[in-house]
PDB file of C-alpha atoms in Angstrom:
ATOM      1  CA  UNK A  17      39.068  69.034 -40.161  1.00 93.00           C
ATOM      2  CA  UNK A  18      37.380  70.490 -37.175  1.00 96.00           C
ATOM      3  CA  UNK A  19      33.522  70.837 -38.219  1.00 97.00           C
ATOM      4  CA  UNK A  20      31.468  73.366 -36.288  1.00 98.00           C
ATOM      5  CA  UNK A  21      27.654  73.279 -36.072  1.00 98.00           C
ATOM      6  CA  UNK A  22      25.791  76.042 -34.677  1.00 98.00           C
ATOM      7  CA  UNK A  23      21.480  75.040 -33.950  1.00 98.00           C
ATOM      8  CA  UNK A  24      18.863  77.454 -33.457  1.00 98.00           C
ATOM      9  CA  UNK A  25      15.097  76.812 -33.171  1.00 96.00           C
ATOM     10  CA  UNK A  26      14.096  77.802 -37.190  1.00 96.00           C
ATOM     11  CA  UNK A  27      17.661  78.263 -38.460  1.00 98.00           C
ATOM     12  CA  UNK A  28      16.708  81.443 -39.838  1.00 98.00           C
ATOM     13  CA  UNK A  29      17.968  84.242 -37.078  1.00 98.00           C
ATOM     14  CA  UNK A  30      20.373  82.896 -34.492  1.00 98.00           C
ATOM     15  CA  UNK A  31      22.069  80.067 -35.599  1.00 98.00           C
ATOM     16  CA  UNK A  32      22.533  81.558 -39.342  1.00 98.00           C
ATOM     17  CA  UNK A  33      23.781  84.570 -37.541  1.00 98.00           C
ATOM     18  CA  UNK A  34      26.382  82.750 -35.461  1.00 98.00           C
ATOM     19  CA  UNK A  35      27.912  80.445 -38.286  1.00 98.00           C
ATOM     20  CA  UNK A  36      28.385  83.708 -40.979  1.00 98.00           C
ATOM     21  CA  UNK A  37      30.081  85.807 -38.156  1.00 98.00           C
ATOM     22  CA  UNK A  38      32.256  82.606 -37.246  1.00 98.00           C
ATOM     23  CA  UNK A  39      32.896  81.535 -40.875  1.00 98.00           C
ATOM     24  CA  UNK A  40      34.442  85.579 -41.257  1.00 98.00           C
ATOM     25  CA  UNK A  41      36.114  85.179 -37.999  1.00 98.00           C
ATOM     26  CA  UNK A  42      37.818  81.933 -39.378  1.00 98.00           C
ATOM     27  CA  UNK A  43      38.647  83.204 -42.675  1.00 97.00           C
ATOM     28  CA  UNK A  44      40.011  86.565 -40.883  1.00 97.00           C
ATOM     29  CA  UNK A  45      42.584  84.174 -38.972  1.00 96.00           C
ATOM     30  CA  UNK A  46      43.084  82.273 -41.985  1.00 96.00           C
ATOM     31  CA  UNK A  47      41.851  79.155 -40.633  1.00 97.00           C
ATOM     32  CA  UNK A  48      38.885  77.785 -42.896  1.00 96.00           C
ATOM     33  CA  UNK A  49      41.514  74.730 -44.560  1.00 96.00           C
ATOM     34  CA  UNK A  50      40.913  73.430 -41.358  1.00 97.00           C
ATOM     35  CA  UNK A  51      37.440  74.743 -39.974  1.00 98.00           C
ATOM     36  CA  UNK A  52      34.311  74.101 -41.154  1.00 98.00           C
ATOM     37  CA  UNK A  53      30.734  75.950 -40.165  1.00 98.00           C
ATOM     38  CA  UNK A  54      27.258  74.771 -40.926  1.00 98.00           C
ATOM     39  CA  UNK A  55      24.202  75.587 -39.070  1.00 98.00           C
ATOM     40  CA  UNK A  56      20.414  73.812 -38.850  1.00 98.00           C
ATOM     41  CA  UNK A  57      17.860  74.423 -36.652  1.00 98.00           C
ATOM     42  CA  UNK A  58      16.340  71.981 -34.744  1.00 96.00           C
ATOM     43  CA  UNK A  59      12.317  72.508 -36.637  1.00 95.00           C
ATOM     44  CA  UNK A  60      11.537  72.130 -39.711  1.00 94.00           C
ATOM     45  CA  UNK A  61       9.234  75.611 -40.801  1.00 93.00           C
ATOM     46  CA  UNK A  62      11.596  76.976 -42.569  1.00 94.00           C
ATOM     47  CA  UNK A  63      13.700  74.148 -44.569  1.00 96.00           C
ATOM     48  CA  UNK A  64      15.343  75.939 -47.603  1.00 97.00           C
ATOM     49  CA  UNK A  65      14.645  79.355 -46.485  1.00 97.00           C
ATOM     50  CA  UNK A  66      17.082  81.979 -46.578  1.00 98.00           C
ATOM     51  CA  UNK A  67      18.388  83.649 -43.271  1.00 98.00           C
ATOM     52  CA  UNK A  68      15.575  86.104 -41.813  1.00 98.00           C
ATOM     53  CA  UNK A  69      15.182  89.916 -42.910  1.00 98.00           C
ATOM     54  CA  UNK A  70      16.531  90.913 -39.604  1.00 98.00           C
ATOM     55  CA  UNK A  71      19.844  88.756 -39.876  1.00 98.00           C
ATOM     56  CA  UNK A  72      20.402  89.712 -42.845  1.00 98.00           C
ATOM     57  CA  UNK A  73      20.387  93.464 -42.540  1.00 98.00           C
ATOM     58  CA  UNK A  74      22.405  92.599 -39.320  1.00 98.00           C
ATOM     59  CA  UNK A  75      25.051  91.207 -41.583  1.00 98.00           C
ATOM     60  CA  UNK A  76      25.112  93.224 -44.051  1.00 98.00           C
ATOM     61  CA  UNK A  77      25.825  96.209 -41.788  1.00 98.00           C
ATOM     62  CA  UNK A  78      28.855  94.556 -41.037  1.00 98.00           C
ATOM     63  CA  UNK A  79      29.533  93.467 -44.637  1.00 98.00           C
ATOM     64  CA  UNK A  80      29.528  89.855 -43.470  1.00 98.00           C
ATOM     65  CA  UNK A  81      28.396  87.484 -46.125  1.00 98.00           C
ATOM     66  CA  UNK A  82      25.858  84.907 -45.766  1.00 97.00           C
ATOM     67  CA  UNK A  83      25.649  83.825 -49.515  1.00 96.00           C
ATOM     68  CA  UNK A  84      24.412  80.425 -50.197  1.00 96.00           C
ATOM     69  CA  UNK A  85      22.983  80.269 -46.556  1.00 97.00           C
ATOM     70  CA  UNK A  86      19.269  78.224 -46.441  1.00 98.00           C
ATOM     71  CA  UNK A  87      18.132  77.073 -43.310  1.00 98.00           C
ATOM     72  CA  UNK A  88      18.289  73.051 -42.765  1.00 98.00           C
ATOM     73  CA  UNK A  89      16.875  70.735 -39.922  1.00 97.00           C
ATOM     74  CA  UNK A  90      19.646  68.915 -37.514  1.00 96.00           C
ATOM     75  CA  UNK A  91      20.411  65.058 -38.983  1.00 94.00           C
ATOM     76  CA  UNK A  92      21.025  62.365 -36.724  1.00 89.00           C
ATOM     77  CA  UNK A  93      24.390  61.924 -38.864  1.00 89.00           C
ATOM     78  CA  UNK A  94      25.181  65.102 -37.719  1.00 92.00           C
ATOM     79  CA  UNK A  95      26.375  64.296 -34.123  1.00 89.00           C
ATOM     80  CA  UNK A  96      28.728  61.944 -35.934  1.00 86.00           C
ATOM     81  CA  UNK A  97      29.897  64.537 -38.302  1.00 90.00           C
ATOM     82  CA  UNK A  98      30.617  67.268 -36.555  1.00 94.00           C
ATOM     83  CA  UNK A  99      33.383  67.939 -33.734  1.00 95.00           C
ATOM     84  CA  UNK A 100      31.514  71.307 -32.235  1.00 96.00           C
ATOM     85  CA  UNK A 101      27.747  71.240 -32.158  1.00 96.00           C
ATOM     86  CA  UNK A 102      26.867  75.121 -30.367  1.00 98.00           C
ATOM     87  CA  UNK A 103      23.352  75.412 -29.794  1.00 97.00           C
ATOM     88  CA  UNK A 104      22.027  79.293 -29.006  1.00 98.00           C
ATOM     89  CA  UNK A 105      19.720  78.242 -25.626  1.00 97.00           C
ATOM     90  CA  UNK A 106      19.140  75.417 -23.207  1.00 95.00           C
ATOM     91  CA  UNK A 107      15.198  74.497 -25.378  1.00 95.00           C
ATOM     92  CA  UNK A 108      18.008  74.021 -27.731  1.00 96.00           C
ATOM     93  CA  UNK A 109      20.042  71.267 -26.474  1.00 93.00           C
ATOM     94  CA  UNK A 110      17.181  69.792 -24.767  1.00 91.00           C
ATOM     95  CA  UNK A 111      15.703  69.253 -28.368  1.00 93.00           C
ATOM     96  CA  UNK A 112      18.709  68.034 -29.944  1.00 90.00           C
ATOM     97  CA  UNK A 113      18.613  65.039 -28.026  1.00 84.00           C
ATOM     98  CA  UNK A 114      15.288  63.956 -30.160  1.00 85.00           C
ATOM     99  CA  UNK A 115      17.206  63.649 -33.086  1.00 82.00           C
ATOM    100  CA  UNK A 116      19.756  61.060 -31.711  1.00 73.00           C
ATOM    101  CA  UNK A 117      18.984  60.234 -27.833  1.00 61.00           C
ATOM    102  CA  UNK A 118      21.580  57.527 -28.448  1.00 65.00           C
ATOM    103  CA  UNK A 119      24.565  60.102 -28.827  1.00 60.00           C
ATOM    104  CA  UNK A 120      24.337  62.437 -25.509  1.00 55.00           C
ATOM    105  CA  UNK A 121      25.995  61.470 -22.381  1.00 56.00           C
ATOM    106  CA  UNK A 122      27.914  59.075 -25.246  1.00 55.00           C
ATOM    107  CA  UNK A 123      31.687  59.908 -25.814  1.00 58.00           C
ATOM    108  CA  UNK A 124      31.016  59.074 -29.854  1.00 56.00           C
ATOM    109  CA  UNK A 125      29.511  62.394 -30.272  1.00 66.00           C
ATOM    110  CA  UNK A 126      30.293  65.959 -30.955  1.00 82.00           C
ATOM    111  CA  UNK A 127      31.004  68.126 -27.953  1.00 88.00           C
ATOM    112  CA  UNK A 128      27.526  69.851 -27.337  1.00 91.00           C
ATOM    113  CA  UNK A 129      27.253  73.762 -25.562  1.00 94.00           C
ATOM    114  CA  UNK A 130      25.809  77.097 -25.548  1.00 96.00           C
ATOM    115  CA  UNK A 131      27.290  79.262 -27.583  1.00 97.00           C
ATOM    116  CA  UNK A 132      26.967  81.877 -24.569  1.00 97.00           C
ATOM    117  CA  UNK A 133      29.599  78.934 -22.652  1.00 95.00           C
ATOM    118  CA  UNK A 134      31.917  81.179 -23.918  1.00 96.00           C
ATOM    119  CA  UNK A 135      30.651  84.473 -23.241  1.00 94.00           C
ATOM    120  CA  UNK A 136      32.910  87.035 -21.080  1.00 90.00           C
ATOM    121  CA  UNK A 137      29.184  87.679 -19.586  1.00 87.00           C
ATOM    122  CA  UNK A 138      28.651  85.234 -17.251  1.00 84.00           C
ATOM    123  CA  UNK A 139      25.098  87.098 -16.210  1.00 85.00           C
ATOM    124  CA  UNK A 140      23.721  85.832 -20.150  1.00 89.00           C
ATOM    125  CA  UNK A 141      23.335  82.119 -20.402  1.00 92.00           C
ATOM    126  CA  UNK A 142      21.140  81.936 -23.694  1.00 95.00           C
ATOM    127  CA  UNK A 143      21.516  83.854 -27.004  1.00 96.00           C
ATOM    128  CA  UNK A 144      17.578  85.433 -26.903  1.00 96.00           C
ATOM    129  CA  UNK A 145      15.813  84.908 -30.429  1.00 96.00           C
ATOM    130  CA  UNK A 146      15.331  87.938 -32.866  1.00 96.00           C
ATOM    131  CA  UNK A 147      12.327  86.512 -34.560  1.00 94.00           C
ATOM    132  CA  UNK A 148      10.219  87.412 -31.256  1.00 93.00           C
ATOM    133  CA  UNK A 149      12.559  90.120 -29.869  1.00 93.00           C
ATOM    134  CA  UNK A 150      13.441  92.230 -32.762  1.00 96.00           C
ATOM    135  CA  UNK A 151      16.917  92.860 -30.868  1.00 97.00           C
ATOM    136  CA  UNK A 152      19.163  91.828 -33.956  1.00 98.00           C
ATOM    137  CA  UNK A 153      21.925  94.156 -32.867  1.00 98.00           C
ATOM    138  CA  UNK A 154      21.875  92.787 -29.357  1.00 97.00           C
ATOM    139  CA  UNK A 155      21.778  89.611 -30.331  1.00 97.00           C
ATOM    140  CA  UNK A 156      24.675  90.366 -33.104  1.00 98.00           C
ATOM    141  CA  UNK A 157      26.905  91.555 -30.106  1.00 97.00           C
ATOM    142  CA  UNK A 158      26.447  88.324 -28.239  1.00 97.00           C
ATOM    143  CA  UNK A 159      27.322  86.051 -31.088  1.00 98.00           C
ATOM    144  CA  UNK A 160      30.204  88.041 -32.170  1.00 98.00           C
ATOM    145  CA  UNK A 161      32.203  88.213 -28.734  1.00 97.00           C
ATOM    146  CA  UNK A 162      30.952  84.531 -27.975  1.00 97.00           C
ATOM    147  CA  UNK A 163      32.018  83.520 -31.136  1.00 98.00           C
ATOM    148  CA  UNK A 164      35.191  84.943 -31.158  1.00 98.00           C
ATOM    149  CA  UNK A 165      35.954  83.378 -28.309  1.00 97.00           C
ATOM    150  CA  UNK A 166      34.998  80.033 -29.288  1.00 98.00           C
ATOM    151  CA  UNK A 167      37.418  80.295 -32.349  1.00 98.00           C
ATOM    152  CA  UNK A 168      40.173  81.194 -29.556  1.00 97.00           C
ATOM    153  CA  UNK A 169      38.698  78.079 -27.354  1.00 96.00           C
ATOM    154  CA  UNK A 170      39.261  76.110 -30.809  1.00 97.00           C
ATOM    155  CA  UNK A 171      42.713  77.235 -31.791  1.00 97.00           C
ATOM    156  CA  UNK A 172      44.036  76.751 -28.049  1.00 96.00           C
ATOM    157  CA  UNK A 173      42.033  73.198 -27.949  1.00 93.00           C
ATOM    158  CA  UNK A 174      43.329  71.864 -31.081  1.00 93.00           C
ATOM    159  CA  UNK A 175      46.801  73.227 -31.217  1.00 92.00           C
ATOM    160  CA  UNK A 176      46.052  75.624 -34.273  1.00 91.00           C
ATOM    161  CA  UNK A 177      48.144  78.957 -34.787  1.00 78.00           C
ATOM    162  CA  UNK A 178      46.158  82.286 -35.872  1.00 62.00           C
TER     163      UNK A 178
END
């Protein structure tokens, strides 16, 4: 099973955005037997929350589901767990390494980017966040295309057929 993590600051805009459009892209290829999506945010404010207003208006415009979806902190466990961990901006990654310093630069770890890594846009390096912006729909566009080429990034990585 290849286990995909996407982290956000609050885990209530970005990163909640990023794993419900991936989790439709995956289930549109008929891939979730062998993909899995979470998502956690790297602070705690919002622990059991669910995604924000703006995300989920944003979702439901594109009748993408986020059911079930509360907002979690990163784990240490989680770097063992997962095979993808996608974080939105470079504060991001830079704060993942408090959670288990041990596990980057280590080769026992999940493979750690920006989601924007695999952006067409090579201008955009971090996914801005909503909750001070407001720009849900921009922000939408970014995860979609970056996501949907992550799950081709995925399938060409690990051999899968779409």
């Amino acid at each position: 099973m290849i286990k995909v993590l996407f982290v956000c600051l609050g885990n209530i805009c970005r990163s909640p955005m990023a794993e419900a459009v991936f989790r439709h892209q995956v289930k549109e290829a008929a891939l979730e037997d062998v993909i899995a999506i979470d998502s956690a945010g790297t602070g705690d404010w919002h622990i059991g929350h669910p995604p924000h207003q703006g995300t989920r208006d944003i979702l439901d415009h594109y009748q993408i589901s986020y059911e079930g979806m509360k907002a979690r902190q990163v784990r240490p466990d989680d770097f063992h767990q997962f095979t993808y961990i996608i974080a939105m901006d470079e504060s991001n990654i830079v704060n993942l390494a408090s959670f288990a310093p041990e596990f980057i630069g280590s080769e026992k770890r999940a493979s750690i980017h920006k989601l924007l890594d695999f952006s067409c846009n090579e201008a955009l390096s971090e996914v801005p966040d909503p909750y001070y912006t407001g720009k849900f729909q921009e922000v939408y566009d970014m995860v979609e295309e970056s996501c949907s080429r992550l799950l081709t990034h995925i399938v060409d990585q690990h051999g899968l057929i779409k």
